[in-house]
Coordinates of C-alpha atoms and ligand atoms in Angstrom, one line a residue:
X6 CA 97.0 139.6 101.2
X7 CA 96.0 139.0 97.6
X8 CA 94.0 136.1 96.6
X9 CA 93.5 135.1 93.1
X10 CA 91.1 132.9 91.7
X11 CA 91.1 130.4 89.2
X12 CA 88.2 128.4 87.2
X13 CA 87.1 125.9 84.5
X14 CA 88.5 127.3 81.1
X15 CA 87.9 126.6 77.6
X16 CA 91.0 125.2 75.5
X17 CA 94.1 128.0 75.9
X18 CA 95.5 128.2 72.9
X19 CA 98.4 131.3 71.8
X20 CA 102.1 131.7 72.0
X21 CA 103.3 133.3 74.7
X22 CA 106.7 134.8 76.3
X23 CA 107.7 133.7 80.0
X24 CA 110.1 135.8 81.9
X25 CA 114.3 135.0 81.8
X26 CA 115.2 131.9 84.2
X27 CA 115.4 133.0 87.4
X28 CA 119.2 130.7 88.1
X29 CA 120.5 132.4 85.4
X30 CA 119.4 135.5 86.5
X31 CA 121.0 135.6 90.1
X32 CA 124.7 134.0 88.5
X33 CA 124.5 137.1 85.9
X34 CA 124.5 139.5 88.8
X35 CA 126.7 137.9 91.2
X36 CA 129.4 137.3 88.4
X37 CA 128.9 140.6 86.7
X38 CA 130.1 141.7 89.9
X39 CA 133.1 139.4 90.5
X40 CA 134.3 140.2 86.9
X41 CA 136.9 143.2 86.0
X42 CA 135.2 145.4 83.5
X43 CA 131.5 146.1 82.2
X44 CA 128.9 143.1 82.6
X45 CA 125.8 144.0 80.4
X46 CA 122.4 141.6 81.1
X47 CA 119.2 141.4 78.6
X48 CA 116.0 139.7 79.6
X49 CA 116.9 140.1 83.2
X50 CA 114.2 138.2 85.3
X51 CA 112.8 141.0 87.3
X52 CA 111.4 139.4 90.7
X53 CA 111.3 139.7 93.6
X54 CA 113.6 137.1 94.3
X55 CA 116.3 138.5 91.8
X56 CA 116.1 141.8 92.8
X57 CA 116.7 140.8 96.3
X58 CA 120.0 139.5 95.2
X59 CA 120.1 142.7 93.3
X60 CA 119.7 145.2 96.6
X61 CA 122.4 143.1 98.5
X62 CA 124.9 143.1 95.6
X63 CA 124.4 146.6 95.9
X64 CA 124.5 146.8 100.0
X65 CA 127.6 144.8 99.4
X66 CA 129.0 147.9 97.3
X67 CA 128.3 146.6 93.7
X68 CA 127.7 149.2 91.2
X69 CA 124.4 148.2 89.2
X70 CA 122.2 150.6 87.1
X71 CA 119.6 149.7 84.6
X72 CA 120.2 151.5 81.2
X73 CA 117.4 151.1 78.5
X74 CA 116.7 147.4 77.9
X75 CA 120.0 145.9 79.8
X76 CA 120.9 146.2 83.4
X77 CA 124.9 147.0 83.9
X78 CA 127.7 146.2 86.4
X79 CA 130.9 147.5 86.8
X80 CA 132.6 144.8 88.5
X81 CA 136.1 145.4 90.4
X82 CA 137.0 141.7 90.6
X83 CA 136.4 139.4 93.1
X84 CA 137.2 139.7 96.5
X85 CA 136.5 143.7 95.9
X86 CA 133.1 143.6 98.0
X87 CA 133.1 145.8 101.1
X88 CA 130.6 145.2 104.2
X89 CA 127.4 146.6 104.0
X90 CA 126.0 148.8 106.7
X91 CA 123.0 146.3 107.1
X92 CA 121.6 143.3 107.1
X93 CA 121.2 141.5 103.9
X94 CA 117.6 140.4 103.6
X95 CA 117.3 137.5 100.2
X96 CA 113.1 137.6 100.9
X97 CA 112.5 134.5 99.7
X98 CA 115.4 133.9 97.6
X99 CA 117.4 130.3 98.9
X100 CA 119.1 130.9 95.6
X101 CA 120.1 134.4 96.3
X102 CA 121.4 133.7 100.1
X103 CA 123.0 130.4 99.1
X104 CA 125.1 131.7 96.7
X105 CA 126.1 135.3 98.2
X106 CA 127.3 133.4 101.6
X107 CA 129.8 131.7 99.3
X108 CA 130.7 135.0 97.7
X109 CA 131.0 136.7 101.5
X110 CA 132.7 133.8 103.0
X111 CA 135.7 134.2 100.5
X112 CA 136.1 138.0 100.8
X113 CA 137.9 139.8 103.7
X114 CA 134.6 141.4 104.9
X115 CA 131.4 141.0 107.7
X116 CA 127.9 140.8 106.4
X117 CA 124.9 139.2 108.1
X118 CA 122.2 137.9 106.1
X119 CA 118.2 137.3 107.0
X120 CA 114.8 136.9 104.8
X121 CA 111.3 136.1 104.9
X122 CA 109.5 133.6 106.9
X123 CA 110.1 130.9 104.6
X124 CA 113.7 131.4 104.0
X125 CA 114.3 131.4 108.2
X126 CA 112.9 128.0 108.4
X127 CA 115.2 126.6 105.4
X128 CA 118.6 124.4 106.0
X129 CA 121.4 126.8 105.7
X130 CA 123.7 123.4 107.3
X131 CA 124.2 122.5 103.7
X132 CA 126.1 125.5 103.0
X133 CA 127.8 126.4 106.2
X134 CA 129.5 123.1 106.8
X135 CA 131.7 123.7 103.1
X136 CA 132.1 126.9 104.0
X137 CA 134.0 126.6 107.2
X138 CA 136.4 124.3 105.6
X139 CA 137.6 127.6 103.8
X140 CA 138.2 129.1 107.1
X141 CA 135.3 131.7 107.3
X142 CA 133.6 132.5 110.8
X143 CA 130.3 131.7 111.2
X144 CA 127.5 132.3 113.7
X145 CA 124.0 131.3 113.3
X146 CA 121.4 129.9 115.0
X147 CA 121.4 126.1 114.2
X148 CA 122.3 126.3 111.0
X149 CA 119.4 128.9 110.5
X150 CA 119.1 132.5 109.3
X151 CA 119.9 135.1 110.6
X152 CA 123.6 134.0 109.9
X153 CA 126.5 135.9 110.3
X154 CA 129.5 135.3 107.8
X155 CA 133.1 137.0 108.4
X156 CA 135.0 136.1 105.5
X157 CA 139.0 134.6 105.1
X158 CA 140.8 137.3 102.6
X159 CA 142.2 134.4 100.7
X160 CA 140.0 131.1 101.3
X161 CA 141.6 127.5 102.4
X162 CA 140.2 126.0 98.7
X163 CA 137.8 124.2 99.8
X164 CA 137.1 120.2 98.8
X165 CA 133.8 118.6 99.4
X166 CA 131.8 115.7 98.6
X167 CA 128.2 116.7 99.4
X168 CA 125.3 113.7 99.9
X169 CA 122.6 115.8 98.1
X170 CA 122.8 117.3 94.4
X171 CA 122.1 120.7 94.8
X172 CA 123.0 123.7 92.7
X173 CA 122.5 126.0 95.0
X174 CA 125.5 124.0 97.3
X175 CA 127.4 123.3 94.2
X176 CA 127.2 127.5 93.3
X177 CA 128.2 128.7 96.8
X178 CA 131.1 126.4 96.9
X179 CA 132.4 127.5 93.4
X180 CA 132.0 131.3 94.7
X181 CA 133.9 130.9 97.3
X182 CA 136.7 129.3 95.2
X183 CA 136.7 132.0 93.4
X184 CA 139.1 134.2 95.8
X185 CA 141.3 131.3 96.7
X186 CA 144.5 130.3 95.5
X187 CA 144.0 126.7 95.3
X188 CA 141.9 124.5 93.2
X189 CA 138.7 124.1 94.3
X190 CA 136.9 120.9 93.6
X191 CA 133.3 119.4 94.6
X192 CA 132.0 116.5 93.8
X193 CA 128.0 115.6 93.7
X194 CA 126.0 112.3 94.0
X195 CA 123.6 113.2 90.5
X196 CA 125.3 116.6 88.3
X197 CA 122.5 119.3 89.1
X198 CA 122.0 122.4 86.8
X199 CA 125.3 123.9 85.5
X200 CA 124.9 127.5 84.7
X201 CA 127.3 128.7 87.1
X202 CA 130.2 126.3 85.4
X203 CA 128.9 127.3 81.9
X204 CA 128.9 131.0 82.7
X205 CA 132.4 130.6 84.9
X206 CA 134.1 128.8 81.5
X207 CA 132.0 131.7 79.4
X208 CA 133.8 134.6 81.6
X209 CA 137.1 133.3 81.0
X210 CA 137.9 130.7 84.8
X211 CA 139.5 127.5 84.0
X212 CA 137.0 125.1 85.1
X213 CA 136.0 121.3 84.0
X214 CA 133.6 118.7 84.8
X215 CA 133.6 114.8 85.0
X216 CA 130.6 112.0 85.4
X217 CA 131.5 109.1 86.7
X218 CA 130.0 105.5 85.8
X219 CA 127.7 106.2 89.3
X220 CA 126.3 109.6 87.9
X221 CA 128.4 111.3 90.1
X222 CA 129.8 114.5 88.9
X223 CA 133.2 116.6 90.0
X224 CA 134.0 119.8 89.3
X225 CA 137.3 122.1 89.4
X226 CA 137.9 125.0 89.8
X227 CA 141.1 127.2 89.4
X228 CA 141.6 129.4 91.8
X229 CA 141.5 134.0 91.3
X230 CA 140.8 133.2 88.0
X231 CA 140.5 136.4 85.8
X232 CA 137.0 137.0 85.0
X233 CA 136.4 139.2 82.1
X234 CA 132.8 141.1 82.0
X235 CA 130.2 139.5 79.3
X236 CA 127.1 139.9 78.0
X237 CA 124.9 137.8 79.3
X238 CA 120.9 137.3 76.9
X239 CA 118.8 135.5 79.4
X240 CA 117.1 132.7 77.8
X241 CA 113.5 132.2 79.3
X242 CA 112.8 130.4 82.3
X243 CA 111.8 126.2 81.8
X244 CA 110.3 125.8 85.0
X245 CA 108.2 129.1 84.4
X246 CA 107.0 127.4 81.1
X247 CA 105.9 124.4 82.9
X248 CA 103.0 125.7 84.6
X249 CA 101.6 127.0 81.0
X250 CA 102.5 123.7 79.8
X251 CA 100.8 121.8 81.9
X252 CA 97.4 123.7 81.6
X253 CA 97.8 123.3 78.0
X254 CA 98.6 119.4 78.8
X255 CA 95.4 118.7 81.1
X256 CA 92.8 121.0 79.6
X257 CA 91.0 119.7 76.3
X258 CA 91.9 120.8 73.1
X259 CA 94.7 123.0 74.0
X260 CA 97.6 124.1 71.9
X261 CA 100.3 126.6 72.8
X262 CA 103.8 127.8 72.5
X263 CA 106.5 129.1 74.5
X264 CA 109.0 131.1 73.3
X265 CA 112.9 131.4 73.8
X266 CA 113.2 128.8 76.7
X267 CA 116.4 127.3 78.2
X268 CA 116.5 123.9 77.1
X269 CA 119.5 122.8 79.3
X270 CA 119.2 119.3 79.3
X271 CA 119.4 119.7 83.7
X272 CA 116.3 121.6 84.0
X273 CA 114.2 119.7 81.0
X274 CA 113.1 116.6 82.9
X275 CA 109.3 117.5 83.8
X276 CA 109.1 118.0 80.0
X277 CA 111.1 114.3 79.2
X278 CA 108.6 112.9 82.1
X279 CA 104.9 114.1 79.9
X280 CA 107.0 112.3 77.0
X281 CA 107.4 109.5 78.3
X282 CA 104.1 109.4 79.5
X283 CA 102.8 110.1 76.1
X284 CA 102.3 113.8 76.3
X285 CA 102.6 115.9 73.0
X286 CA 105.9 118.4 73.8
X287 CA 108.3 119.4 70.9
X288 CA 111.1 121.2 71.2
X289 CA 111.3 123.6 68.2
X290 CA 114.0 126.0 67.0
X291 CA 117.2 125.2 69.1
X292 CA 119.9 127.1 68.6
X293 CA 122.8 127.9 71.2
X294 CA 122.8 131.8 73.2
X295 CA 126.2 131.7 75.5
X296 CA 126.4 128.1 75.8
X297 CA 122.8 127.4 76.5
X298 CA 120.1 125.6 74.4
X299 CA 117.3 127.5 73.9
X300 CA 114.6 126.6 71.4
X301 CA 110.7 127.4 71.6
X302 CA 108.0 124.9 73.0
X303 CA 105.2 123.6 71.4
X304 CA 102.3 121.6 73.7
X305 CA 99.0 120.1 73.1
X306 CA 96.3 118.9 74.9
X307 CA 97.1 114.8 75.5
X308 CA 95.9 112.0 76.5
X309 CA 98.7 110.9 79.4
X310 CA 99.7 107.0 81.2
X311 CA 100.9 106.8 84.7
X312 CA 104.7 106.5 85.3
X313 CA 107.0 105.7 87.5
X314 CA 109.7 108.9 87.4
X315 CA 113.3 107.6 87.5
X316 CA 114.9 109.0 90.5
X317 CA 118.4 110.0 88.5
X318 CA 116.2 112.4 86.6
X319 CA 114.6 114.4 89.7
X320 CA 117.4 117.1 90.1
X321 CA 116.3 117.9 86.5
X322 CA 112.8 118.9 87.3
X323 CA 113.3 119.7 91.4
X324 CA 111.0 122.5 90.8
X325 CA 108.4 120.9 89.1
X326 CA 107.3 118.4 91.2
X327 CA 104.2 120.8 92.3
X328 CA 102.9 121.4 89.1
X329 CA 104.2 118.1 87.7
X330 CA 101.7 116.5 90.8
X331 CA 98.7 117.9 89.3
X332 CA 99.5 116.6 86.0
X333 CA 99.6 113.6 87.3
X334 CA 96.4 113.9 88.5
X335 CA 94.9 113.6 85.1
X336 CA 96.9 110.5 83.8
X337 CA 95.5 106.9 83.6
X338 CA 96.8 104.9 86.1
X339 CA 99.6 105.4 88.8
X340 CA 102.3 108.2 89.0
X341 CA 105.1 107.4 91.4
X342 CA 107.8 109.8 92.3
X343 CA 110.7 108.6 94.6
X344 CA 114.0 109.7 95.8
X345 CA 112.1 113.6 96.3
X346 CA 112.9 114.2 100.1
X347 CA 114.5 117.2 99.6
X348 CA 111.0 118.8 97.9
X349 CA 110.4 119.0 102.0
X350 CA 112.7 122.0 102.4
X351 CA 111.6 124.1 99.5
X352 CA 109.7 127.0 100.3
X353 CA 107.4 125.4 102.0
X354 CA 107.3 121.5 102.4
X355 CA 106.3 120.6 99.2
X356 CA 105.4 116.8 99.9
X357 CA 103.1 118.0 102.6
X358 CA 101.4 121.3 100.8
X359 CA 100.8 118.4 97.7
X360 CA 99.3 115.6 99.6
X361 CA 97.2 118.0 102.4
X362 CA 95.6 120.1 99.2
X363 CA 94.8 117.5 96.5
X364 CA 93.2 115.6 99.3
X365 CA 90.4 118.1 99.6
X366 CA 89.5 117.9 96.2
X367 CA 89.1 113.8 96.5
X368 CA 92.2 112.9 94.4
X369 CA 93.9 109.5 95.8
X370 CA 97.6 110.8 96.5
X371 CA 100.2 109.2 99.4
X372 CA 103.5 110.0 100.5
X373 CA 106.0 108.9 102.3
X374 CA 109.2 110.8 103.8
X375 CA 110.9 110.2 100.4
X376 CA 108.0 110.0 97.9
X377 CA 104.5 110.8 96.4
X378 CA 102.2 108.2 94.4
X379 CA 99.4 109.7 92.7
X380 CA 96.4 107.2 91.0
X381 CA 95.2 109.7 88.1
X382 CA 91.2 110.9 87.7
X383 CA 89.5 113.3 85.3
X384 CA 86.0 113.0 86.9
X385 CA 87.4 114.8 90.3
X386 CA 84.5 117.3 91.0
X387 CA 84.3 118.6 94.9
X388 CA 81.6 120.4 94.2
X389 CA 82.6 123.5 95.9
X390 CA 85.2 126.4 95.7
X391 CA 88.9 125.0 97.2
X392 CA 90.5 126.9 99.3
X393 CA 94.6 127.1 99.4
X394 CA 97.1 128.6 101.7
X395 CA 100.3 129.3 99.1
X396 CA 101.8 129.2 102.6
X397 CA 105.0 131.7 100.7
X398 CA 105.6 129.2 98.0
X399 CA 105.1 130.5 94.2
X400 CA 105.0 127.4 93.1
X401 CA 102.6 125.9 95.1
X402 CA 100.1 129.0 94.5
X403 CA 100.6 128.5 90.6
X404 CA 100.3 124.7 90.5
X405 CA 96.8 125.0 92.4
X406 CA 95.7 127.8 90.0
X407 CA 96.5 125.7 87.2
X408 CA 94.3 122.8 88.8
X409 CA 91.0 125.4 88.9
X410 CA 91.2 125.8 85.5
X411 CA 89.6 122.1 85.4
X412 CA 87.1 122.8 88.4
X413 CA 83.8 123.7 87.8
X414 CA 83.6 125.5 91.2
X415 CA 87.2 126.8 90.6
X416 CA 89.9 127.3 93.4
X417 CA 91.3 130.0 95.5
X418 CA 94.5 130.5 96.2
X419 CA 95.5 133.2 99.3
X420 CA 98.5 134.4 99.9
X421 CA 98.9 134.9 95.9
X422 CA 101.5 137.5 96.0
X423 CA 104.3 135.0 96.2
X424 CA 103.8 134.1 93.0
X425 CA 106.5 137.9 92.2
X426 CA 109.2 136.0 93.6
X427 CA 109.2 134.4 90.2
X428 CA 106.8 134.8 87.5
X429 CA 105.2 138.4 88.3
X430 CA 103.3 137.9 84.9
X431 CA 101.9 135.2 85.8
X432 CA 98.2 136.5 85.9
X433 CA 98.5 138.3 82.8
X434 CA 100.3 135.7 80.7
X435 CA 98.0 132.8 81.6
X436 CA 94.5 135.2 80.8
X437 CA 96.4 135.7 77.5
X438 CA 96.2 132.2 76.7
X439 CA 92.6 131.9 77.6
X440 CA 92.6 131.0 81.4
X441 CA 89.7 132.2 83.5
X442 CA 91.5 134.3 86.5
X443 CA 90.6 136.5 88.8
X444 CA 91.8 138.8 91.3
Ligands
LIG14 C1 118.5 126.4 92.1 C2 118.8 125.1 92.6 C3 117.7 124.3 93.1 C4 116.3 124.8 92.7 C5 116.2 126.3 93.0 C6 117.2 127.0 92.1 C7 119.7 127.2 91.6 O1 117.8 124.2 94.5 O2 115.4 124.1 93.5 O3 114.9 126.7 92.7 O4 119.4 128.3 91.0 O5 120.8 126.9 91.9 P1 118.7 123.1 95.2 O6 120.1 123.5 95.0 O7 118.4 123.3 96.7 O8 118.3 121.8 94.7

């Protein structure tokens, strides 16, 4: 068990690098490996979550060898996996089981798939139910991992209509479509992050998108599409760069930047939410690397207001909530997040790891089943060290270590070495800007 410490910091100030976006990463694998011919990928996010979906591609008979700076797969096409002779263990990864039961469930192959204590606890239903429309067998345990997935050679296209808006969902379906001779089409209540459809269209599939006057959003897909092996630059990853930026944002006289991040407008909305509230973030430098925005942030120390978040915009900063939380902490006034249920099946039940922690330092923060209100107060001082449990959630370990930077008896956080399945620079990137941690 590691444990890391955090406490009060002078200003950070320094421009920094954050590792690729993990999303990106795990689609640049799994489609390197559905494509026919060479699939070279830069900035690869080297986790533990990604390599996870790494080791399995490989179990699942994917040939991928790091060369120099670029990681390279000679993909066979889709369809072309064979059954590994184990389990498949994704660790922590929802990301990385999500989307490879899609993949599985269209080939003409057996593979079983487990991971860590968090990921058994996770909904798998969300996935499962699309996915025997395309005729795959299934057996699991209520809709829990360990799961078993034997796939149908050539998948009934599946169409679906899903409640939530969920990328992961969204991916997994469009995977599966992949080997089918139909068109596949899904439809979601709010459009979630779209690499997978950017990096489909980028590899050559014929796939389009529509909103709808509702914010709904449907996509196609056309299916065996030839996929034609790329070279993917991984831009850096936004929700990586949030925990910086909020430091930066809550601790006087701060002034950072953070270099080469995706600026997709789906996964900028913690950043649009400190605007609004009158936080200083500039987006700097935008140009376009395969279809994605990346530019370079710029964030100072600011003086925020209370807001109420817009529920359309929460699939655009899911994974901030955490972090965004403690922000919230230090704005005037009321902070009022709605429409979050699904933070409750993250790695660990966000909602409740949020409310339970900032309660022992003193901060005023309720929640319902569907939302967290948070009254905003820079004079919080327990007077005494805090102790958190990460309880297997990076995020939640970060966004605590990021609140001891402002605690003159600090905080510790146990069960640190979640933060790899990430951002394993983490420790290293945040002392570079100034932050007072230790192991
Ligand atoms: C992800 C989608 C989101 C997000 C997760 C990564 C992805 O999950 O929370 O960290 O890469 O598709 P949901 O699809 O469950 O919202």
């Amino acid at each position: 068990m590691v444990s890391i410490t955090s406490i009060k910091s002078k200003k950070l100030s320094g421009e920094i690098f954050v590792p690729g976006d993990k999303s990106i990463s795990h689609r640049a694998l799994i489609l390197g490996a559905c494509a026919v011919g060479k699939t070279t990928i830069e900035n690869l996010l080297e986790s533990e979550d990604v390599l996870a979906t790494l080791n399995a591609l490989k179990l699942l008979g994917v040939n991928i060898k790091k060369s120099k700076n670029f990681w390279e797969i000679r993909g066979n096409g889709q369809g072309s996996l064979k059954s590994p002779d184990k389990i498949l263990n994704l660790g922590n990864s929802g990301t990385g089981v999500r989307l490879l039961m899609g993949l599985v469930a269209g080939c003409d192959i057996t593979a079983s798939f487990t991971g860590d204590e968090s990921l058994c606890t996770r909904p798998m239903k969300r996935v499962l139910v699309p996915l025997e429309k395309s005729g795959a067998e299934i057996l699991s345990n209520d809709f829990k991992l360990p799961i078993t997935i034997k796939g149908n050679k050539i998948p009934i296209p599946i169409k679906y209509s899903s409640s939530l808006s969920s990328a992961q969902v969204k991916s997994c379906v469009l995977l599966n479509g992949l080997t089918s001779t139909g068109n596949t089409s899904y439809i979601e209540r709010v459009k979630s992050r779209d690499h997978t459809e950017k990096m489909l269209h980028f590899m050559g599939a014929k796939i389009s998108s529509k909103c709808f006057d509702n914010g709904s959003n449907k996509v196609e897909l056309a299916g065996l599409p030839y996929l034609k092996g790329k070279h993917f630059n991984i831009p850096n990853d936004p929700s990586s760069a949030a925990f910086p930026s909020a430091a930066a944002l809550i601790i006087p006289n701060s002034e950072i930047k953070i270099k080469n991040v995706c600026l997709n407008v789906l996964r900028t909305g913690f950043y649009e939410t400190i605007k609004d509230m009158g936080g200083y973030i500039k987006f700097i430098n935008q140009k376009n690397i395969s279809g994605e925005v990346v530019g370079d942030i710029q964030v100072k120390y600011s003086q925020l207001k209370g807001i109420v978040v817009p529920e359309k915009r929460v699939p655009s900063m899911i994974d901030e909530f955490p972090i965004f939380c403690i922000v919230a902490c230090f704005a005037e006034g009321e902070t009022v997040m709605t429409g979050i249920k699904d933070l409750r099946n993250k790695e660990s039940d966000r909602i409740k790891e949020m409310v339970e922690n900032l309660n022992k330092f003193g901060f005023d923060i309720k929640s319902t089943i569907n939302s967290i209100s948070i009254i905003g107060n820079k004079k919080i001082n327990p007077g005494r060290e805090i102790v958190i449990d990460s309880k297997f959630d990076h995020r939640i370990a970060m966004s605590f270590l990021c609140l001891g930077l402002l605690m003159v008896n600090g905080v510790k956080v146990k069960n640190a070495e979640t933060i790899n399945s990430s951002f394993p620079s983490f420790f290293n990137i945040m002392k570079s800007l100034g932050a007072n941690l230790k192991k």
